[in-house]
XYZ file of N, CA and C in Angstrom:
573
model
N 0.856 -1.124 -0.012
C 0.027 -0.009 0.020
C 0.893 1.224 0.029
N 0.720 2.127 -0.922
C 1.647 3.266 -1.124
C 1.372 4.402 -0.129
N 1.359 4.141 1.143
C 1.271 5.209 2.114
C 2.531 5.982 2.175
N 2.492 7.202 2.671
C 3.782 7.994 2.777
C 4.800 7.207 3.588
N 4.431 6.569 4.675
C 5.344 5.829 5.517
C 5.909 4.688 4.715
N 5.126 3.976 3.955
C 5.665 2.841 3.184
C 6.659 3.295 2.081
N 6.354 4.427 1.448
C 7.273 4.993 0.391
C 8.558 5.379 1.119
N 8.467 6.054 2.298
C 9.683 6.378 2.974
C 10.498 5.164 3.311
N 9.891 4.063 3.803
C 10.643 2.860 4.135
C 11.209 2.215 2.866
N 10.603 2.405 1.711
C 11.155 1.927 0.455
C 12.418 2.716 0.113
N 12.357 4.006 0.353
C 13.569 4.841 0.065
C 14.676 4.343 0.824
N 14.442 4.117 2.112
C 15.517 3.609 2.984
C 16.037 2.302 2.538
N 15.137 1.412 2.216
C 15.488 0.054 1.760
C 16.422 0.045 0.557
N 16.154 0.905 -0.459
C 16.884 0.914 -1.661
C 18.334 1.430 -1.483
N 18.661 1.977 -0.247
C 20.013 2.426 -0.059
C 20.757 1.467 0.899
N 20.290 0.267 1.082
C 20.997 -0.681 1.932
C 22.366 -1.029 1.435
N 23.245 -1.329 2.329
C 24.614 -1.784 1.959
C 24.995 -2.937 2.876
N 25.609 -3.996 2.366
C 26.032 -5.132 3.203
C 27.174 -4.740 4.027
N 27.252 -5.211 5.239
C 28.409 -4.954 6.132
C 29.104 -6.194 6.665
N 28.412 -7.332 6.519
C 28.989 -8.568 7.123
C 28.308 -9.776 6.443
N 29.049 -10.868 6.327
C 28.535 -12.126 5.859
C 28.734 -12.299 4.348
N 27.940 -13.079 3.803
C 27.980 -13.379 2.331
C 27.423 -12.217 1.571
N 28.290 -11.391 0.986
C 27.890 -10.207 0.295
C 27.044 -10.484 -0.985
N 27.196 -11.672 -1.471
C 26.355 -12.083 -2.641
C 24.891 -11.994 -2.311
N 24.506 -12.310 -1.102
C 23.116 -12.278 -0.703
C 22.552 -10.864 -0.856
N 23.335 -9.886 -0.478
C 22.909 -8.482 -0.669
C 22.837 -8.172 -2.110
N 23.776 -8.562 -2.943
C 23.678 -8.289 -4.368
C 22.463 -8.946 -4.970
N 22.178 -10.208 -4.569
C 20.955 -10.846 -5.091
C 19.727 -10.145 -4.663
N 19.626 -9.601 -3.493
C 18.497 -8.878 -3.018
C 18.348 -7.645 -3.823
N 19.473 -6.855 -4.037
C 19.377 -5.661 -4.826
C 18.926 -5.927 -6.228
N 19.411 -6.941 -6.887
C 18.976 -7.358 -8.209
C 17.487 -7.646 -8.246
N 17.041 -8.379 -7.223
C 15.639 -8.720 -7.143
C 14.771 -7.444 -6.961
N 15.210 -6.547 -6.110
C 14.413 -5.335 -5.875
C 14.364 -4.496 -7.176
N 15.452 -4.343 -7.842
C 15.496 -3.535 -9.029
C 14.645 -4.165 -10.161
N 14.675 -5.505 -10.241
C 13.777 -6.162 -11.222
C 12.349 -5.979 -10.868
N 12.023 -5.975 -9.532
C 10.643 -5.850 -9.101
C 10.080 -4.398 -9.368
N 10.967 -3.454 -9.415
C 10.576 -2.070 -9.607
C 10.526 -1.773 -11.089
N 11.299 -2.454 -11.917
C 11.294 -2.245 -13.360
C 9.828 -2.205 -13.892
N 9.537 -1.171 -14.670
C 8.228 -1.025 -15.294
C 7.069 -0.906 -14.320
N 7.322 -0.542 -13.092
C 6.319 -0.226 -12.111
C 6.048 1.222 -12.102
N 5.405 1.698 -13.168
C 5.196 3.181 -13.338
C 4.478 3.839 -12.118
N 3.510 3.119 -11.541
C 2.771 3.716 -10.390
C 3.749 3.842 -9.194
N 4.564 2.848 -8.950
C 5.509 2.963 -7.799
C 6.512 4.129 -8.127
N 7.018 4.231 -9.305
C 7.964 5.359 -9.627
C 7.248 6.682 -9.496
N 5.952 6.717 -9.837
C 5.158 7.924 -9.706
C 5.098 8.326 -8.237
N 4.875 7.377 -7.375
C 4.850 7.648 -5.938
C 6.179 8.111 -5.432
N 7.222 7.450 -5.966
C 8.601 7.897 -5.566
C 8.889 9.364 -6.081
N 8.370 9.665 -7.240
C 8.541 11.021 -7.827
C 7.788 11.999 -6.904
N 6.623 11.590 -6.411
C 5.877 12.506 -5.521
C 6.649 12.858 -4.285
N 7.328 11.832 -3.697
C 8.173 12.104 -2.517
C 9.382 12.957 -2.899
N 9.918 12.685 -4.099
C 11.116 13.382 -4.489
C 10.853 14.900 -4.719
N 9.686 15.319 -5.174
C 9.453 16.689 -5.395
C 8.694 17.397 -4.228
N 8.355 16.615 -3.193
C 7.562 17.202 -2.103
C 8.403 18.092 -1.169
N 9.698 17.857 -1.136
C 10.575 18.640 -0.266
C 11.405 19.540 -1.153
N 11.150 20.806 -1.192
C 11.770 21.758 -2.066
C 12.969 22.421 -1.339
N 14.028 22.747 -2.100
C 15.154 23.541 -1.452
C 14.662 24.881 -0.901
N 15.443 25.453 0.026
C 14.966 26.616 0.770
C 15.196 27.890 0.060
N 14.655 28.070 -1.155
C 14.797 29.322 -1.875
C 13.384 29.872 -2.170
N 13.261 31.162 -1.853
C 11.940 31.773 -2.081
C 11.913 32.299 -3.501
N 10.817 32.968 -3.839
C 10.507 33.464 -5.154
C 11.581 34.389 -5.656
N 12.159 35.168 -4.843
C 13.123 36.226 -5.214
C 14.525 35.705 -4.980
N 14.716 34.399 -4.999
C 16.072 33.795 -4.704
C 16.655 34.146 -3.351
N 15.721 34.320 -2.458
C 16.171 34.562 -1.078
C 16.006 33.262 -0.338
N 16.791 33.030 0.706
C 16.683 31.803 1.507
C 15.463 31.840 2.382
N 14.790 30.699 2.402
C 13.619 30.514 3.256
C 14.198 29.839 4.542
N 14.046 30.549 5.657
C 14.571 30.075 6.928
C 13.486 29.788 7.956
N 13.870 29.178 9.045
C 12.915 28.898 10.120
C 12.419 30.250 10.672
N 11.152 30.375 10.924
C 10.572 31.632 11.383
C 10.605 31.710 12.890
N 10.858 30.691 13.644
C 10.849 30.781 15.072
C 11.524 29.505 15.642
N 11.516 29.462 16.978
C 12.041 28.296 17.658
C 13.602 28.378 17.800
N 14.130 27.231 18.140
C 15.565 27.115 18.403
C 16.437 27.464 17.180
N 15.915 27.244 16.015
C 16.721 27.473 14.797
C 16.210 28.638 13.949
N 15.643 29.644 14.655
C 15.091 30.806 13.990
C 16.199 31.415 13.084
N 15.849 31.820 11.881
C 16.717 32.412 10.882
C 17.775 31.454 10.380
N 17.606 30.169 10.467
C 18.514 29.171 9.976
C 17.775 28.275 9.032
N 18.584 27.527 8.221
C 17.956 26.520 7.341
C 18.659 25.209 7.594
N 17.935 24.131 7.336
C 18.470 22.842 7.538
C 19.097 22.246 6.278
N 20.495 22.181 6.228
C 21.102 21.720 5.018
C 20.789 20.341 4.675
N 20.720 19.454 5.635
C 20.470 18.022 5.420
C 19.029 17.798 4.940
N 18.089 18.336 5.638
C 16.656 18.076 5.247
C 16.184 18.833 4.044
N 16.654 20.129 3.826
C 16.153 20.963 2.761
C 16.973 20.970 1.527
N 18.236 20.548 1.618
C 19.180 20.564 0.442
C 19.620 19.189 0.111
N 20.259 18.503 1.042
C 20.923 17.198 0.668
C 19.796 16.134 0.378
N 18.818 16.030 1.244
C 17.729 15.011 1.097
C 17.052 15.080 -0.271
N 16.582 16.297 -0.742
C 15.962 16.336 -2.044
C 16.933 15.869 -3.169
N 18.213 16.228 -3.062
C 19.166 15.818 -4.109
C 19.310 14.364 -4.068
N 19.468 13.685 -2.907
C 19.561 12.275 -2.795
C 18.344 11.564 -3.367
N 17.149 12.122 -3.112
C 15.946 11.572 -3.639
C 15.923 11.590 -5.131
N 16.359 12.693 -5.728
C 16.405 12.798 -7.210
C 17.309 11.731 -7.783
N 18.522 11.526 -7.228
C 19.478 10.587 -7.694
C 18.949 9.168 -7.505
N 18.285 8.925 -6.399
C 17.724 7.637 -6.092
C 16.591 7.273 -7.131
N 15.714 8.196 -7.391
C 14.674 7.991 -8.338
C 15.184 7.639 -9.712
N 16.165 8.414 -10.191
C 16.792 8.131 -11.494
C 17.522 6.792 -11.481
N 18.086 6.390 -10.378
C 18.750 5.069 -10.301
C 17.735 3.919 -10.397
N 16.593 4.108 -9.756
C 15.534 3.121 -9.843
C 14.975 3.062 -11.212
N 14.858 4.195 -11.840
C 14.312 4.164 -13.307
C 15.228 3.319 -14.169
N 16.546 3.478 -13.935
C 17.545 2.790 -14.858
C 18.128 1.512 -14.320
N 17.674 1.051 -13.075
C 18.191 -0.138 -12.613
C 19.665 -0.131 -12.129
N 20.085 1.055 -11.724
C 21.510 1.190 -11.297
C 21.655 0.673 -9.855
N 22.670 -0.164 -9.653
C 22.789 -0.912 -8.371
C 23.675 -0.140 -7.331
N 24.372 0.857 -7.757
C 25.175 1.634 -6.822
C 24.336 2.235 -5.740
N 24.895 2.465 -4.563
C 24.159 3.131 -3.502
C 24.749 4.475 -3.096
N 26.025 4.770 -3.412
C 26.548 6.054 -3.100
C 26.077 7.090 -4.138
N 25.822 8.269 -3.698
C 25.281 9.281 -4.640
C 26.257 9.529 -5.803
N 27.512 9.686 -5.476
C 28.419 10.023 -6.545
C 28.573 8.798 -7.529
N 28.624 7.621 -7.013
C 28.672 6.404 -7.891
C 27.413 6.252 -8.736
N 26.248 6.641 -8.119
C 24.962 6.580 -8.862
C 25.063 7.603 -10.002
N 25.495 8.782 -9.751
C 25.592 9.777 -10.767
C 26.526 9.334 -11.882
N 27.654 8.760 -11.509
C 28.626 8.261 -12.562
C 27.953 7.240 -13.403
N 27.242 6.222 -12.782
C 26.571 5.184 -13.553
C 25.414 5.715 -14.387
N 24.837 6.829 -14.040
C 23.684 7.325 -14.736
C 24.026 8.231 -15.907
N 25.303 8.719 -15.973
C 25.644 9.723 -16.948
C 25.373 9.276 -18.375
N 25.540 8.004 -18.660
C 25.285 7.466 -20.030
C 23.937 6.889 -20.233
N 23.171 6.716 -19.077
C 21.913 6.101 -19.147
C 20.692 7.014 -19.042
N 20.891 8.211 -18.427
C 19.720 9.072 -18.159
C 19.931 10.469 -18.668
N 19.069 10.893 -19.482
C 19.177 12.183 -20.204
C 19.380 13.345 -19.257
N 18.606 13.374 -18.191
C 18.662 14.479 -17.256
C 20.102 14.505 -16.543
N 20.609 13.307 -16.230
C 21.944 13.291 -15.613
C 23.058 13.567 -16.612
N 22.783 13.108 -17.887
C 23.797 13.509 -18.869
C 23.857 15.033 -19.025
N 22.782 15.645 -18.866
C 22.770 17.131 -19.009
C 23.150 17.876 -17.748
N 22.711 17.362 -16.601
C 22.934 18.109 -15.345
C 23.726 17.335 -14.288
N 24.304 16.244 -14.711
C 25.055 15.429 -13.741
C 26.233 16.145 -13.042
N 26.998 16.879 -13.801
C 28.102 17.626 -13.238
C 27.593 18.629 -12.157
N 26.588 19.374 -12.501
C 25.994 20.317 -11.557
C 25.471 19.657 -10.317
N 24.768 18.554 -10.498
C 24.167 17.769 -9.352
C 25.343 17.314 -8.422
N 26.421 16.768 -9.019
C 27.573 16.284 -8.269
C 28.201 17.428 -7.545
N 28.417 18.535 -8.216
C 29.076 19.719 -7.532
C 28.126 20.260 -6.441
N 26.851 20.358 -6.668
C 25.958 20.745 -5.628
C 25.993 19.883 -4.416
N 26.019 18.530 -4.621
C 26.143 17.586 -3.521
C 27.413 17.771 -2.773
N 28.524 17.909 -3.438
C 29.804 18.036 -2.786
C 29.843 19.372 -2.024
N 29.355 20.422 -2.628
C 29.395 21.722 -1.935
C 28.585 21.725 -0.679
N 27.388 21.272 -0.787
C 26.447 21.272 0.439
C 27.031 20.366 1.447
N 27.498 19.181 1.095
C 28.037 18.305 2.131
C 29.278 18.960 2.781
N 30.133 19.498 1.995
C 31.302 20.179 2.603
C 30.923 21.332 3.517
N 29.961 22.084 3.119
C 29.477 23.178 3.870
C 28.911 22.635 5.236
N 28.177 21.641 5.211
C 27.581 20.991 6.381
C 28.724 20.456 7.329
N 29.709 19.795 6.750
C 30.826 19.281 7.503
C 31.577 20.433 8.245
N 31.848 21.497 7.503
C 32.564 22.632 8.061
C 31.737 23.218 9.219
N 30.465 23.339 9.019
C 29.582 23.908 10.031
C 29.620 23.015 11.289
N 29.514 21.697 11.080
C 29.505 20.800 12.225
C 30.863 20.819 12.916
N 31.972 20.906 12.142
C 33.306 20.973 12.768
C 33.435 22.199 13.642
N 32.967 23.365 13.118
C 32.955 24.581 13.843
C 32.214 24.490 15.185
N 31.094 23.837 15.156
C 30.265 23.630 16.344
C 31.033 22.775 17.347
N 31.637 21.710 16.872
C 32.364 20.778 17.770
C 33.538 21.561 18.360
N 34.262 22.265 17.577
C 35.379 23.074 18.080
C 34.993 24.083 19.122
N 33.762 24.568 19.080
C 33.192 25.515 20.044
C 32.591 24.807 21.253
N 32.690 23.420 21.283
C 32.099 22.667 22.355
C 30.639 22.482 22.318
N 30.075 22.659 21.135
C 28.614 22.529 20.957
C 28.278 21.165 20.212
N 27.035 20.786 20.291
C 26.576 19.593 19.614
C 26.499 19.904 18.088
N 26.974 19.100 17.222
C 26.820 19.357 15.759
C 25.368 19.240 15.343
N 25.011 20.060 14.435
C 23.616 19.976 13.822
C 23.696 20.304 12.344
N 22.610 20.490 11.690
C 22.533 20.697 10.253
C 22.052 22.067 9.932
N 21.877 22.931 10.892
C 21.285 24.225 10.666
C 22.318 25.360 10.522
N 22.243 26.057 9.407
C 23.164 27.168 9.208
C 22.313 28.514 9.068
N 22.889 29.554 9.471
C 22.314 30.907 9.271
C 22.910 31.425 7.984
N 22.085 31.624 6.959
C 22.655 32.057 5.678
C 23.331 33.460 5.784
N 22.894 34.238 6.766
C 23.531 35.573 6.920
C 24.927 35.495 7.455
N 25.333 34.326 8.003
C 26.699 34.123 8.487
C 27.588 33.465 7.473
N 27.041 33.156 6.299
C 27.920 32.593 5.240
C 28.551 33.718 4.457
N 29.678 33.377 3.849
C 30.326 34.364 2.980
C 29.529 34.618 1.748
N 29.807 35.647 1.061
C 29.025 35.946 -0.192
C 29.223 34.805 -1.189
N 30.413 34.261 -1.291
C 30.650 33.169 -2.166
C 29.884 31.912 -1.727
N 29.873 31.579 -0.472
C 29.068 30.444 0.042
C 27.620 30.601 -0.253
N 27.041 31.780 -0.064
C 25.687 32.098 -0.314
C 25.372 31.834 -1.795
N 26.269 32.421 -2.661
C 26.079 32.319 -4.064
C 26.081 30.836 -4.509
N 27.019 30.094 -4.020
C 27.139 28.679 -4.334
C 25.925 27.858 -3.846
N 25.472 28.171 -2.614
C 24.331 27.443 -2.044
C 23.017 27.819 -2.820
N 22.886 29.049 -3.216
C 21.708 29.346 -4.053
C 21.748 28.661 -5.343
N 22.921 28.582 -6.020
C 23.053 27.854 -7.283
C 22.774 26.396 -7.099
N 23.291 25.791 -5.995
C 23.034 24.429 -5.727
C 21.524 24.156 -5.549
N 20.885 25.032 -4.801
C 19.415 24.898 -4.624
C 18.670 25.053 -5.897
N 19.127 25.937 -6.755
C 18.450 26.204 -8.039
C 18.507 24.972 -8.995
N 19.667 24.267 -8.974
C 19.764 23.125 -9.812
C 18.915 22.001 -9.268
N 18.825 21.864 -8.020
C 17.915 20.836 -7.420
C 16.483 21.173 -7.743
N 16.069 22.408 -7.626
C 14.709 22.838 -8.035
C 14.439 22.616 -9.559
N 15.420 22.909 -10.312
C 15.186 22.779 -11.778
C 14.950 21.309 -12.151
N 15.722 20.425 -11.524
C 15.558 18.968 -11.819
C 14.244 18.488 -11.235
N 13.942 18.954 -10.022
C 12.581 18.605 -9.481
C 11.467 19.007 -10.405
N 11.547 20.233 -11.071
C 10.567 20.642 -11.978
C 10.518 19.732 -13.235
N 11.638 19.215 -13.568
C 11.604 18.282 -14.776
C 10.920 16.997 -14.381
N 11.159 16.527 -13.133
C 10.422 15.368 -12.629
C 8.934 15.605 -12.572
N 8.530 16.749 -12.151
C 7.057 17.087 -12.147
C 6.549 16.968 -13.540
N 7.278 17.523 -14.494
C 6.695 17.452 -15.917
C 6.624 15.997 -16.419
N 7.610 15.164 -16.017
C 7.635 13.793 -16.494
C 6.583 12.954 -15.827
N 6.391 13.152 -14.490
C 5.563 12.202 -13.693
C 4.220 12.796 -13.312
N 4.043 14.075 -13.353
C 2.879 14.702 -12.807
C 2.559 14.043 -11.386
N 3.510 14.107 -10.486
C 3.373 13.341 -9.282
C 2.257 13.791 -8.327
N 1.822 15.012 -8.426
C 0.716 15.430 -7.571
C -0.584 14.774 -7.845
N -0.676 13.967 -8.954
C -1.919 13.304 -9.292
C -2.085 11.966 -8.634
N -1.079 11.487 -7.821
C -1.258 10.216 -7.154
C -1.719 10.432 -5.728
N -2.481 9.498 -5.256
C -3.040 9.610 -3.923
C -2.404 8.513 -2.995
């Protein structure tokens, strides 16, 4: 049953990696899952719905959309609002093409010759992923160095002009690819 929770669990399942034992079993399971998904247009449409439901934190005038109150007022969540949508895009494309890799960069590499959108925007998606991940790591390192708990929330006003520009461009490419997914799947039409 394609409930939001079931789709979320599917997303998690497709990223499994073996850590111990007979690794062939994991490869066999991955092959089975990818074959089961092949030509399951309704399942992919549900995955597309999840993929476009979480938009990057950019407003209409290319300003950052930040938390309005609470502990993280005036901050944005890099993991939830930037990295997660990008991972969902790459995961969806991987399922469409039967790509077995689980790392985002390896998936993008495998998709470059198989998927038109990745052929066109793969470099930008990879650079966006690497930039946002590095920005997140630096932020967490600074928090740890200050004796604080690491988190995923950054205040865009505290970023350098170059960091803001790069983060906006990374968010724009994610949004652009999400818009392409909307055109392909019309995901809002599934219940």
